[in-house]
Amino acid sequence: MSGSKHDADKRQAEHRAKQKLKRKDAVRKSGGTPPVTTVPSAWVKFEYNYGPDMLQGFGPHVIAEWAVPDRYAAFLALNNRPVPPPIVGHILVDTGASSTCIAEEVAKELGLTQIDTVTTYGAHGGQTSRVYLAKFRLSVRDEDGQIHTVEQELATMAIHDMQGLHDAMGVRQSDGSPVRPVGLLGRDFLRHTRLTYHGTEGRFQIAVSKALVRQP
Amino acid sequence: MIDTNTVIENEKKAFNARLAEMLKEHGGEFVVFKGGEPVGFFPDTASAYGFAMDKYGPEGGFLIREVAEGRLQVASLTWHLGVSHVR
């Protein structure tokens, strides 16, 4: 390994000095007033506070909902059939998931139409899972009381027996109430976000580009 | 009662049998398969779904897939390795 800590410290000090000179030069060119750089806020932040034990044991969940796709809702309405209401619950943020997945129980309750199957391989061998088209929605009310919603229709693989697993593991919310798991939030959604995980403080934040956010 | 999984598996076999032919003109498009035949090609899943919903209704029995080879299987490593919740 070349260089030493002393060399690295020296290079950092030189870099900071150069930056300082650049800033002074900018002030001089602006006629004495420091330049103001305004970066418009392009992100909507969804923050969740669990406490460190809860965040470790439960994982980073966010409140989300699944609904029937628009064309399905339109078909039902046209045929005077009731449109199932959206199902709200906890979705686990899963950076290990390539795609967002829906709990099979939720898909069945919504009466979603299966459009494909996939075979996945893991610790339990090969498994066939159903694929549905569903509408995914993530909403939060900010400190000004304004609601921000991210909504996306996507082909999603169903996860078997999420509720059964959560019940068997005794997973509960901090007030002891049961958890309704509705799926896994995968990298197809996360590619549009910034994630911040504060393990010591038990806080978790998803920042979503405003370009994806729908105002009511 | 239709066993949807069996119906879709049959549509998948038909899809795979016709894939080479479909790739010539419809690579990257999304196809609806019903009754062992491609019934329409669309630019995305949502429009393919809309067509299929209007024609066949929510009872399904159709397959929607991208016309592409080497299909990536969706998966959650966490879930399938069984490590999302450990006691």
PDB file of C-alpha atoms in Angstrom:
ATOM      1  CA  MET A   1       0.000   0.000   0.000  1.00  0.00           C
ATOM      2  CA  SER A   2       1.558   3.375  -1.004  1.00  0.00           C
ATOM      3  CA  GLY A   3       1.359   6.596   1.002  1.00  0.00           C
ATOM      4  CA  SER A   4       0.972   7.120   4.697  1.00  0.00           C
ATOM      5  CA  LYS A   5      -1.610   8.666   6.982  1.00  0.00           C
ATOM      6  CA  HIS A   6       0.565  11.763   7.120  1.00  0.00           C
ATOM      7  CA  ASP A   7       0.496  12.030   3.296  1.00  0.00           C
ATOM      8  CA  ALA A   8      -3.291  11.575   3.232  1.00  0.00           C
ATOM      9  CA  ASP A   9      -3.781  14.269   5.910  1.00  0.00           C
ATOM     10  CA  LYS A  10      -1.524  16.598   3.969  1.00  0.00           C
ATOM     11  CA  ARG A  11      -3.494  16.049   0.752  1.00  0.00           C
ATOM     12  CA  GLN A  12      -6.789  16.695   2.550  1.00  0.00           C
ATOM     13  CA  ALA A  13      -5.448  19.924   4.070  1.00  0.00           C
ATOM     14  CA  GLU A  14      -4.278  21.081   0.629  1.00  0.00           C
ATOM     15  CA  HIS A  15      -7.705  20.285  -0.840  1.00  0.00           C
ATOM     16  CA  ARG A  16      -9.490  22.266   1.897  1.00  0.00           C
ATOM     17  CA  ALA A  17      -7.183  25.240   1.335  1.00  0.00           C
ATOM     18  CA  LYS A  18      -7.919  25.172  -2.407  1.00  0.00           C
ATOM     19  CA  GLN A  19     -11.674  25.085  -1.733  1.00  0.00           C
ATOM     20  CA  LYS A  20     -11.347  28.039   0.633  1.00  0.00           C
ATOM     21  CA  LEU A  21      -9.539  30.049  -2.021  1.00  0.00           C
ATOM     22  CA  LYS A  22     -12.227  29.182  -4.562  1.00  0.00           C
ATOM     23  CA  ARG A  23     -14.946  30.451  -2.208  1.00  0.00           C
ATOM     24  CA  LYS A  24     -13.054  33.682  -1.514  1.00  0.00           C
ATOM     25  CA  ASP A  25     -12.643  34.196  -5.249  1.00  0.00           C
ATOM     26  CA  ALA A  26     -16.374  33.659  -5.774  1.00  0.00           C
ATOM     27  CA  VAL A  27     -17.190  36.250  -3.089  1.00  0.00           C
ATOM     28  CA  ARG A  28     -14.791  38.724  -4.680  1.00  0.00           C
ATOM     29  CA  LYS A  29     -16.332  38.229  -8.139  1.00  0.00           C
ATOM     30  CA  SER A  30     -19.856  38.661  -6.753  1.00  0.00           C
ATOM     31  CA  GLY A  31     -18.998  42.094  -5.423  1.00  0.00           C
ATOM     32  CA  GLY A  32     -18.522  41.076  -1.827  1.00  0.00           C
ATOM     33  CA  THR A  33     -21.722  39.140  -1.205  1.00  0.00           C
ATOM     34  CA  PRO A  34     -21.339  35.398  -0.774  1.00  0.00           C
ATOM     35  CA  PRO A  35     -23.076  33.555  -3.631  1.00  0.00           C
ATOM     36  CA  VAL A  36     -26.272  31.849  -2.624  1.00  0.00           C
ATOM     37  CA  THR A  37     -26.903  28.456  -4.072  1.00  0.00           C
ATOM     38  CA  THR A  38     -30.490  27.391  -3.921  1.00  0.00           C
ATOM     39  CA  VAL A  39     -31.149  23.691  -4.426  1.00  0.00           C
ATOM     40  CA  PRO A  40     -34.871  23.161  -4.788  1.00  0.00           C
ATOM     41  CA  SER A  41     -36.172  20.334  -2.684  1.00  0.00           C
ATOM     42  CA  ALA A  42     -36.779  17.580  -5.228  1.00  0.00           C
ATOM     43  CA  TRP A  43     -37.575  14.890  -2.700  1.00  0.00           C
ATOM     44  CA  VAL A  44     -40.550  14.006  -0.542  1.00  0.00           C
ATOM     45  CA  LYS A  45     -39.510  12.282   2.655  1.00  0.00           C
ATOM     46  CA  PHE A  46     -41.378   9.503   4.427  1.00  0.00           C
ATOM     47  CA  GLU A  47     -39.986   8.984   7.905  1.00  0.00           C
ATOM     48  CA  TYR A  48     -40.754   6.268  10.402  1.00  0.00           C
ATOM     49  CA  ASN A  49     -39.632   6.102  14.038  1.00  0.00           C
ATOM     50  CA  TYR A  50     -39.537   2.645  15.562  1.00  0.00           C
ATOM     51  CA  GLY A  51     -36.868   2.729  18.222  1.00  0.00           C
ATOM     52  CA  PRO A  52     -33.737   0.633  17.765  1.00  0.00           C
ATOM     53  CA  ASP A  53     -35.103  -2.656  19.167  1.00  0.00           C
ATOM     54  CA  MET A  54     -38.273  -2.520  17.115  1.00  0.00           C
ATOM     55  CA  LEU A  55     -36.404  -1.580  13.946  1.00  0.00           C
ATOM     56  CA  GLN A  56     -34.011  -4.495  14.375  1.00  0.00           C
ATOM     57  CA  GLY A  57     -36.661  -7.058  15.285  1.00  0.00           C
ATOM     58  CA  PHE A  58     -39.413  -5.963  12.938  1.00  0.00           C
ATOM     59  CA  GLY A  59     -37.410  -4.547  10.059  1.00  0.00           C
ATOM     60  CA  PRO A  60     -37.993  -1.302   8.182  1.00  0.00           C
ATOM     61  CA  HIS A  61     -41.698  -1.395   7.334  1.00  0.00           C
ATOM     62  CA  VAL A  62     -43.692   1.393   5.786  1.00  0.00           C
ATOM     63  CA  ILE A  63     -47.456   1.753   5.584  1.00  0.00           C
ATOM     64  CA  ALA A  64     -48.672   1.103   2.075  1.00  0.00           C
ATOM     65  CA  GLU A  65     -51.720  -0.075   0.250  1.00  0.00           C
ATOM     66  CA  TRP A  66     -52.623  -2.361  -2.619  1.00  0.00           C
ATOM     67  CA  ALA A  67     -55.646  -1.806  -4.816  1.00  0.00           C
ATOM     68  CA  VAL A  68     -57.152  -3.263  -7.978  1.00  0.00           C
ATOM     69  CA  PRO A  69     -55.738  -1.802 -11.208  1.00  0.00           C
ATOM     70  CA  ASP A  70     -57.690   1.005 -12.861  1.00  0.00           C
ATOM     71  CA  ARG A  71     -58.830  -1.107 -15.835  1.00  0.00           C
ATOM     72  CA  TYR A  72     -60.121  -3.796 -13.484  1.00  0.00           C
ATOM     73  CA  ALA A  73     -61.986  -1.214 -11.400  1.00  0.00           C
ATOM     74  CA  ALA A  74     -63.472   0.241 -14.581  1.00  0.00           C
ATOM     75  CA  PHE A  75     -64.602  -3.221 -15.728  1.00  0.00           C
ATOM     76  CA  LEU A  76     -66.279  -3.886 -12.379  1.00  0.00           C
ATOM     77  CA  ALA A  77     -67.998  -0.494 -12.333  1.00  0.00           C
ATOM     78  CA  LEU A  78     -69.242  -0.984 -15.897  1.00  0.00           C
ATOM     79  CA  ASN A  79     -70.755  -4.309 -14.916  1.00  0.00           C
ATOM     80  CA  ASN A  80     -72.328  -2.968 -11.702  1.00  0.00           C
ATOM     81  CA  ARG A  81     -70.032  -5.064  -9.568  1.00  0.00           C
ATOM     82  CA  PRO A  82     -68.529  -3.725  -6.334  1.00  0.00           C
ATOM     83  CA  VAL A  83     -64.906  -2.591  -6.481  1.00  0.00           C
ATOM     84  CA  PRO A  84     -62.930  -4.117  -3.574  1.00  0.00           C
ATOM     85  CA  PRO A  85     -61.578  -1.402  -1.284  1.00  0.00           C
ATOM     86  CA  PRO A  86     -57.789  -0.983  -1.051  1.00  0.00           C
ATOM     87  CA  ILE A  87     -55.966  -3.017   1.569  1.00  0.00           C
ATOM     88  CA  VAL A  88     -53.631  -1.096   3.874  1.00  0.00           C
ATOM     89  CA  GLY A  89     -50.841  -2.704   5.837  1.00  0.00           C
ATOM     90  CA  HIS A  90     -47.149  -2.933   6.484  1.00  0.00           C
ATOM     91  CA  ILE A  91     -44.747  -3.513   3.625  1.00  0.00           C
ATOM     92  CA  LEU A  92     -41.186  -4.556   4.417  1.00  0.00           C
ATOM     93  CA  VAL A  93     -38.485  -2.558   2.679  1.00  0.00           C
ATOM     94  CA  ASP A  94     -36.379  -5.328   1.176  1.00  0.00           C
ATOM     95  CA  THR A  95     -33.218  -4.353  -0.686  1.00  0.00           C
ATOM     96  CA  GLY A  96     -32.755  -8.097  -1.313  1.00  0.00           C
ATOM     97  CA  ALA A  97     -35.858  -8.175  -3.508  1.00  0.00           C
ATOM     98  CA  SER A  98     -35.389  -7.384  -7.190  1.00  0.00           C
ATOM     99  CA  SER A  99     -39.109  -6.627  -7.522  1.00  0.00           C
ATOM    100  CA  THR A 100     -41.909  -5.507  -5.244  1.00  0.00           C
ATOM    101  CA  CYS A 101     -44.003  -8.449  -4.056  1.00  0.00           C
ATOM    102  CA  ILE A 102     -47.566  -8.667  -2.789  1.00  0.00           C
ATOM    103  CA  ALA A 103     -48.795 -10.939   0.003  1.00  0.00           C
ATOM    104  CA  GLU A 104     -50.819 -13.756  -1.557  1.00  0.00           C
ATOM    105  CA  GLU A 105     -53.599 -13.231   0.996  1.00  0.00           C
ATOM    106  CA  VAL A 106     -53.928  -9.603  -0.126  1.00  0.00           C
ATOM    107  CA  ALA A 107     -54.065 -10.568  -3.802  1.00  0.00           C
ATOM    108  CA  LYS A 108     -56.835 -13.072  -3.072  1.00  0.00           C
ATOM    109  CA  GLU A 109     -58.802 -10.639  -0.932  1.00  0.00           C
ATOM    110  CA  LEU A 110     -58.704  -8.036  -3.723  1.00  0.00           C
ATOM    111  CA  GLY A 111     -59.741 -10.694  -6.242  1.00  0.00           C
ATOM    112  CA  LEU A 112     -56.813  -9.829  -8.494  1.00  0.00           C
ATOM    113  CA  THR A 113     -56.451 -11.541 -11.853  1.00  0.00           C
ATOM    114  CA  GLN A 114     -53.412 -13.780 -12.213  1.00  0.00           C
ATOM    115  CA  ILE A 115     -51.408 -12.986 -15.346  1.00  0.00           C
ATOM    116  CA  ASP A 116     -48.366 -15.270 -15.048  1.00  0.00           C
ATOM    117  CA  THR A 117     -46.358 -17.591 -12.800  1.00  0.00           C
ATOM    118  CA  VAL A 118     -42.690 -17.510 -11.871  1.00  0.00           C
ATOM    119  CA  THR A 119     -40.388 -20.112 -10.367  1.00  0.00           C
ATOM    120  CA  THR A 120     -38.037 -18.938  -7.639  1.00  0.00           C
ATOM    121  CA  TYR A 121     -35.203 -20.816  -5.984  1.00  0.00           C
ATOM    122  CA  GLY A 122     -34.099 -20.486  -2.402  1.00  0.00           C
ATOM    123  CA  ALA A 123     -33.481 -22.329   0.827  1.00  0.00           C
ATOM    124  CA  HIS A 124     -36.677 -24.324   0.370  1.00  0.00           C
ATOM    125  CA  GLY A 125     -35.952 -25.406  -3.195  1.00  0.00           C
ATOM    126  CA  GLY A 126     -37.958 -24.393  -6.252  1.00  0.00           C
ATOM    127  CA  GLN A 127     -41.334 -22.804  -5.770  1.00  0.00           C
ATOM    128  CA  THR A 128     -43.991 -21.569  -8.189  1.00  0.00           C
ATOM    129  CA  SER A 129     -45.543 -18.227  -7.369  1.00  0.00           C
ATOM    130  CA  ARG A 130     -48.412 -16.371  -8.991  1.00  0.00           C
ATOM    131  CA  VAL A 131     -47.970 -12.991 -10.681  1.00  0.00           C
ATOM    132  CA  TYR A 132     -50.703 -10.352 -10.624  1.00  0.00           C
ATOM    133  CA  LEU A 133     -51.124  -6.818 -11.911  1.00  0.00           C
ATOM    134  CA  ALA A 134     -51.901  -4.564  -8.936  1.00  0.00           C
ATOM    135  CA  LYS A 135     -51.863  -0.909  -7.991  1.00  0.00           C
ATOM    136  CA  PHE A 136     -49.375  -0.005  -5.267  1.00  0.00           C
ATOM    137  CA  ARG A 137     -49.739   3.196  -3.280  1.00  0.00           C
ATOM    138  CA  LEU A 138     -47.571   4.841  -0.623  1.00  0.00           C
ATOM    139  CA  SER A 139     -49.000   7.926   1.097  1.00  0.00           C
ATOM    140  CA  VAL A 140     -47.893  10.139   3.923  1.00  0.00           C
ATOM    141  CA  ARG A 141     -49.079  13.380   5.494  1.00  0.00           C
ATOM    142  CA  ASP A 142     -46.254  15.888   5.967  1.00  0.00           C
ATOM    143  CA  GLU A 143     -45.845  18.362   8.829  1.00  0.00           C
ATOM    144  CA  ASP A 144     -48.025  20.888   6.958  1.00  0.00           C
ATOM    145  CA  GLY A 145     -50.839  18.360   6.745  1.00  0.00           C
ATOM    146  CA  GLN A 146     -50.413  17.876   3.014  1.00  0.00           C
ATOM    147  CA  ILE A 147     -50.748  14.369   1.671  1.00  0.00           C
ATOM    148  CA  HIS A 148     -48.163  13.071  -0.779  1.00  0.00           C
ATOM    149  CA  THR A 149     -48.867   9.883  -2.692  1.00  0.00           C
ATOM    150  CA  VAL A 150     -46.703   7.659  -4.836  1.00  0.00           C
ATOM    151  CA  GLU A 151     -48.737   5.346  -7.006  1.00  0.00           C
ATOM    152  CA  GLN A 152     -47.692   2.678  -9.482  1.00  0.00           C
ATOM    153  CA  GLU A 153     -49.366  -0.204 -11.308  1.00  0.00           C
ATOM    154  CA  LEU A 154     -47.013  -3.128 -11.531  1.00  0.00           C
ATOM    155  CA  ALA A 155     -46.784  -6.835 -12.248  1.00  0.00           C
ATOM    156  CA  THR A 156     -46.049  -8.292  -8.838  1.00  0.00           C
ATOM    157  CA  MET A 157     -45.166 -11.755  -7.563  1.00  0.00           C
ATOM    158  CA  ALA A 158     -47.224 -13.106  -4.663  1.00  0.00           C
ATOM    159  CA  ILE A 159     -45.511 -14.191  -1.455  1.00  0.00           C
ATOM    160  CA  HIS A 160     -47.083 -17.182   0.279  1.00  0.00           C
ATOM    161  CA  ASP A 161     -48.398 -17.005   3.812  1.00  0.00           C
ATOM    162  CA  MET A 162     -46.827 -13.743   5.002  1.00  0.00           C
ATOM    163  CA  GLN A 163     -49.575 -13.351   7.608  1.00  0.00           C
ATOM    164  CA  GLY A 164     -49.041 -16.873   8.899  1.00  0.00           C
ATOM    165  CA  LEU A 165     -45.333 -16.279   9.342  1.00  0.00           C
ATOM    166  CA  HIS A 166     -45.847 -12.965  11.138  1.00  0.00           C
ATOM    167  CA  ASP A 167     -48.428 -14.541  13.452  1.00  0.00           C
ATOM    168  CA  ALA A 168     -46.199 -17.537  14.170  1.00  0.00           C
ATOM    169  CA  MET A 169     -43.262 -15.260  14.969  1.00  0.00           C
ATOM    170  CA  GLY A 170     -45.425 -13.114  17.224  1.00  0.00           C
ATOM    171  CA  VAL A 171     -44.594  -9.964  15.257  1.00  0.00           C
ATOM    172  CA  ARG A 172     -46.532  -7.095  16.787  1.00  0.00           C
ATOM    173  CA  GLN A 173     -46.605  -3.321  16.574  1.00  0.00           C
ATOM    174  CA  SER A 174     -45.147  -1.301  19.446  1.00  0.00           C
ATOM    175  CA  ASP A 175     -48.629  -0.951  21.013  1.00  0.00           C
ATOM    176  CA  GLY A 176     -49.154  -4.717  20.812  1.00  0.00           C
ATOM    177  CA  SER A 177     -51.658  -4.597  17.986  1.00  0.00           C
ATOM    178  CA  PRO A 178     -51.307  -7.160  15.173  1.00  0.00           C
ATOM    179  CA  VAL A 179     -49.377  -6.418  12.020  1.00  0.00           C
ATOM    180  CA  ARG A 180     -50.977  -6.773   8.601  1.00  0.00           C
ATOM    181  CA  PRO A 181     -48.097  -7.628   6.256  1.00  0.00           C
ATOM    182  CA  VAL A 182     -48.953  -6.756   2.670  1.00  0.00           C
ATOM    183  CA  GLY A 183     -45.714  -7.434   0.817  1.00  0.00           C
ATOM    184  CA  LEU A 184     -42.086  -6.591   0.154  1.00  0.00           C
ATOM    185  CA  LEU A 185     -40.922  -3.275  -1.310  1.00  0.00           C
ATOM    186  CA  GLY A 186     -38.272  -4.203  -3.850  1.00  0.00           C
ATOM    187  CA  ARG A 187     -35.570  -2.545  -5.896  1.00  0.00           C
ATOM    188  CA  ASP A 188     -37.901  -1.745  -8.823  1.00  0.00           C
ATOM    189  CA  PHE A 189     -39.469   0.900  -6.531  1.00  0.00           C
ATOM    190  CA  LEU A 190     -36.370   1.633  -4.485  1.00  0.00           C
ATOM    191  CA  ARG A 191     -34.425   2.687  -7.579  1.00  0.00           C
ATOM    192  CA  HIS A 192     -36.425   5.944  -7.429  1.00  0.00           C
ATOM    193  CA  THR A 193     -35.676   6.581  -3.756  1.00  0.00           C
ATOM    194  CA  ARG A 194     -33.039   7.481  -1.215  1.00  0.00           C
ATOM    195  CA  LEU A 195     -32.995   5.306   1.908  1.00  0.00           C
ATOM    196  CA  THR A 196     -31.629   6.358   5.278  1.00  0.00           C
ATOM    197  CA  TYR A 197     -31.398   3.784   8.068  1.00  0.00           C
ATOM    198  CA  HIS A 198     -30.548   5.101  11.549  1.00  0.00           C
ATOM    199  CA  GLY A 199     -29.982   1.879  13.463  1.00  0.00           C
ATOM    200  CA  THR A 200     -28.921   3.510  16.754  1.00  0.00           C
ATOM    201  CA  GLU A 201     -31.919   5.854  16.734  1.00  0.00           C
ATOM    202  CA  GLY A 202     -34.399   3.361  15.302  1.00  0.00           C
ATOM    203  CA  ARG A 203     -35.455   5.724  12.505  1.00  0.00           C
ATOM    204  CA  PHE A 204     -35.955   4.963   8.884  1.00  0.00           C
ATOM    205  CA  GLN A 205     -36.543   7.346   6.001  1.00  0.00           C
ATOM    206  CA  ILE A 206     -37.502   6.893   2.378  1.00  0.00           C
ATOM    207  CA  ALA A 207     -37.123   9.959   0.183  1.00  0.00           C
ATOM    208  CA  VAL A 208     -38.972   9.758  -3.109  1.00  0.00           C
ATOM    209  CA  SER A 209     -38.337  11.953  -6.110  1.00  0.00           C
ATOM    210  CA  LYS A 210     -41.104  14.555  -6.469  1.00  0.00           C
ATOM    211  CA  ALA A 211     -41.434  13.536 -10.077  1.00  0.00           C
ATOM    212  CA  LEU A 212     -43.144  10.365  -8.847  1.00  0.00           C
ATOM    213  CA  VAL A 213     -45.425  12.047  -6.334  1.00  0.00           C
ATOM    214  CA  ARG A 214     -49.054  12.769  -7.091  1.00  0.00           C
ATOM    215  CA  GLN A 215     -50.791  15.655  -5.332  1.00  0.00           C
ATOM    216  CA  PRO A 216     -54.440  15.047  -4.395  1.00  0.00           C
TER     217      PRO A 216
ATOM    218  CA  MET B   1     -63.733 -24.120 -11.528  1.00  0.00           C
ATOM    219  CA  ILE B   2     -60.723 -23.163 -13.627  1.00  0.00           C
ATOM    220  CA  ASP B   3     -57.354 -24.086 -12.088  1.00  0.00           C
ATOM    221  CA  THR B   4     -55.634 -20.880 -13.088  1.00  0.00           C
ATOM    222  CA  ASN B   5     -52.116 -22.149 -12.457  1.00  0.00           C
ATOM    223  CA  THR B   6     -52.639 -25.094 -14.849  1.00  0.00           C
ATOM    224  CA  VAL B   7     -54.187 -22.836 -17.491  1.00  0.00           C
ATOM    225  CA  ILE B   8     -51.301 -20.395 -17.260  1.00  0.00           C
ATOM    226  CA  GLU B   9     -48.713 -23.194 -17.355  1.00  0.00           C
ATOM    227  CA  ASN B  10     -50.293 -24.372 -20.612  1.00  0.00           C
ATOM    228  CA  GLU B  11     -50.208 -20.819 -21.998  1.00  0.00           C
ATOM    229  CA  LYS B  12     -46.533 -20.597 -20.981  1.00  0.00           C
ATOM    230  CA  LYS B  13     -45.750 -23.773 -22.967  1.00  0.00           C
ATOM    231  CA  ALA B  14     -47.452 -22.250 -25.993  1.00  0.00           C
ATOM    232  CA  PHE B  15     -45.543 -18.990 -25.439  1.00  0.00           C
ATOM    233  CA  ASN B  16     -42.185 -20.798 -25.308  1.00  0.00           C
ATOM    234  CA  ALA B  17     -43.032 -22.777 -28.454  1.00  0.00           C
ATOM    235  CA  ARG B  18     -43.725 -19.533 -30.367  1.00  0.00           C
ATOM    236  CA  LEU B  19     -41.018 -17.335 -28.799  1.00  0.00           C
ATOM    237  CA  ALA B  20     -38.447 -17.570 -31.602  1.00  0.00           C
ATOM    238  CA  GLU B  21     -41.087 -16.603 -34.146  1.00  0.00           C
ATOM    239  CA  MET B  22     -42.458 -13.731 -32.027  1.00  0.00           C
ATOM    240  CA  LEU B  23     -38.993 -12.299 -31.388  1.00  0.00           C
ATOM    241  CA  LYS B  24     -38.574 -11.563 -35.106  1.00  0.00           C
ATOM    242  CA  GLU B  25     -41.244  -8.867 -35.095  1.00  0.00           C
ATOM    243  CA  HIS B  26     -42.383  -8.307 -31.521  1.00  0.00           C
ATOM    244  CA  GLY B  27     -39.252  -8.384 -29.358  1.00  0.00           C
ATOM    245  CA  GLY B  28     -39.693  -6.209 -26.262  1.00  0.00           C
ATOM    246  CA  GLU B  29     -43.463  -5.992 -26.631  1.00  0.00           C
ATOM    247  CA  PHE B  30     -45.953  -7.571 -24.228  1.00  0.00           C
ATOM    248  CA  VAL B  31     -48.124 -10.374 -25.571  1.00  0.00           C
ATOM    249  CA  VAL B  32     -51.453 -11.739 -24.363  1.00  0.00           C
ATOM    250  CA  PHE B  33     -51.781 -15.503 -24.790  1.00  0.00           C
ATOM    251  CA  LYS B  34     -55.183 -17.155 -24.635  1.00  0.00           C
ATOM    252  CA  GLY B  35     -56.147 -20.628 -25.821  1.00  0.00           C
ATOM    253  CA  GLY B  36     -52.557 -21.373 -26.796  1.00  0.00           C
ATOM    254  CA  GLU B  37     -52.389 -18.452 -29.231  1.00  0.00           C
ATOM    255  CA  PRO B  38     -51.063 -14.883 -29.113  1.00  0.00           C
ATOM    256  CA  VAL B  39     -54.100 -12.596 -29.304  1.00  0.00           C
ATOM    257  CA  GLY B  40     -52.420  -9.209 -29.163  1.00  0.00           C
ATOM    258  CA  PHE B  41     -49.114  -7.363 -28.759  1.00  0.00           C
ATOM    259  CA  PHE B  42     -48.764  -4.209 -26.667  1.00  0.00           C
ATOM    260  CA  PRO B  43     -46.089  -1.702 -25.596  1.00  0.00           C
ATOM    261  CA  ASP B  44     -46.418  -2.456 -21.855  1.00  0.00           C
ATOM    262  CA  THR B  45     -48.053  -4.738 -19.274  1.00  0.00           C
ATOM    263  CA  ALA B  46     -50.767  -2.251 -18.364  1.00  0.00           C
ATOM    264  CA  SER B  47     -52.120  -1.899 -21.902  1.00  0.00           C
ATOM    265  CA  ALA B  48     -51.929  -5.677 -22.448  1.00  0.00           C
ATOM    266  CA  TYR B  49     -53.850  -6.129 -19.209  1.00  0.00           C
ATOM    267  CA  GLY B  50     -56.466  -3.558 -20.241  1.00  0.00           C
ATOM    268  CA  PHE B  51     -57.085  -5.405 -23.500  1.00  0.00           C
ATOM    269  CA  ALA B  52     -57.326  -8.774 -21.766  1.00  0.00           C
ATOM    270  CA  MET B  53     -59.615  -7.419 -19.051  1.00  0.00           C
ATOM    271  CA  ASP B  54     -62.012  -5.929 -21.625  1.00  0.00           C
ATOM    272  CA  LYS B  55     -62.043  -9.099 -23.734  1.00  0.00           C
ATOM    273  CA  TYR B  56     -61.963 -11.875 -21.121  1.00  0.00           C
ATOM    274  CA  GLY B  57     -62.888 -10.255 -17.835  1.00  0.00           C
ATOM    275  CA  PRO B  58     -61.270 -10.656 -14.408  1.00  0.00           C
ATOM    276  CA  GLU B  59     -61.779 -14.418 -14.348  1.00  0.00           C
ATOM    277  CA  GLY B  60     -58.522 -14.510 -16.287  1.00  0.00           C
ATOM    278  CA  GLY B  61     -57.129 -17.647 -17.866  1.00  0.00           C
ATOM    279  CA  PHE B  62     -54.733 -15.579 -19.971  1.00  0.00           C
ATOM    280  CA  LEU B  63     -50.980 -15.035 -19.852  1.00  0.00           C
ATOM    281  CA  ILE B  64     -49.257 -11.666 -20.186  1.00  0.00           C
ATOM    282  CA  ARG B  65     -45.516 -11.749 -20.848  1.00  0.00           C
ATOM    283  CA  GLU B  66     -42.767  -9.728 -22.389  1.00  0.00           C
ATOM    284  CA  VAL B  67     -41.534 -11.163 -25.678  1.00  0.00           C
ATOM    285  CA  ALA B  68     -37.951 -11.681 -24.573  1.00  0.00           C
ATOM    286  CA  GLU B  69     -35.454 -14.443 -23.934  1.00  0.00           C
ATOM    287  CA  GLY B  70     -33.581 -15.208 -20.721  1.00  0.00           C
ATOM    288  CA  ARG B  71     -36.340 -13.960 -18.475  1.00  0.00           C
ATOM    289  CA  LEU B  72     -35.183 -12.703 -15.071  1.00  0.00           C
ATOM    290  CA  GLN B  73     -37.123 -14.367 -12.286  1.00  0.00           C
ATOM    291  CA  VAL B  74     -38.352 -11.984  -9.621  1.00  0.00           C
ATOM    292  CA  ALA B  75     -37.158 -13.000  -6.187  1.00  0.00           C
ATOM    293  CA  SER B  76     -36.476 -11.822  -2.704  1.00  0.00           C
ATOM    294  CA  LEU B  77     -33.312 -13.369  -1.387  1.00  0.00           C
ATOM    295  CA  THR B  78     -34.290 -12.384   2.146  1.00  0.00           C
ATOM    296  CA  TRP B  79     -37.625 -14.107   1.960  1.00  0.00           C
ATOM    297  CA  HIS B  80     -36.599 -17.218   0.095  1.00  0.00           C
ATOM    298  CA  LEU B  81     -33.554 -17.814   2.257  1.00  0.00           C
ATOM    299  CA  GLY B  82     -35.896 -17.667   5.207  1.00  0.00           C
ATOM    300  CA  VAL B  83     -33.945 -14.982   7.057  1.00  0.00           C
ATOM    301  CA  SER B  84     -36.449 -12.129   7.168  1.00  0.00           C
ATOM    302  CA  HIS B  85     -37.479 -13.110  10.711  1.00  0.00           C
ATOM    303  CA  VAL B  86     -35.311 -15.396  12.798  1.00  0.00           C
ATOM    304  CA  ARG B  87     -35.874 -16.502  16.366  1.00  0.00           C
TER     305      ARG B  87
END
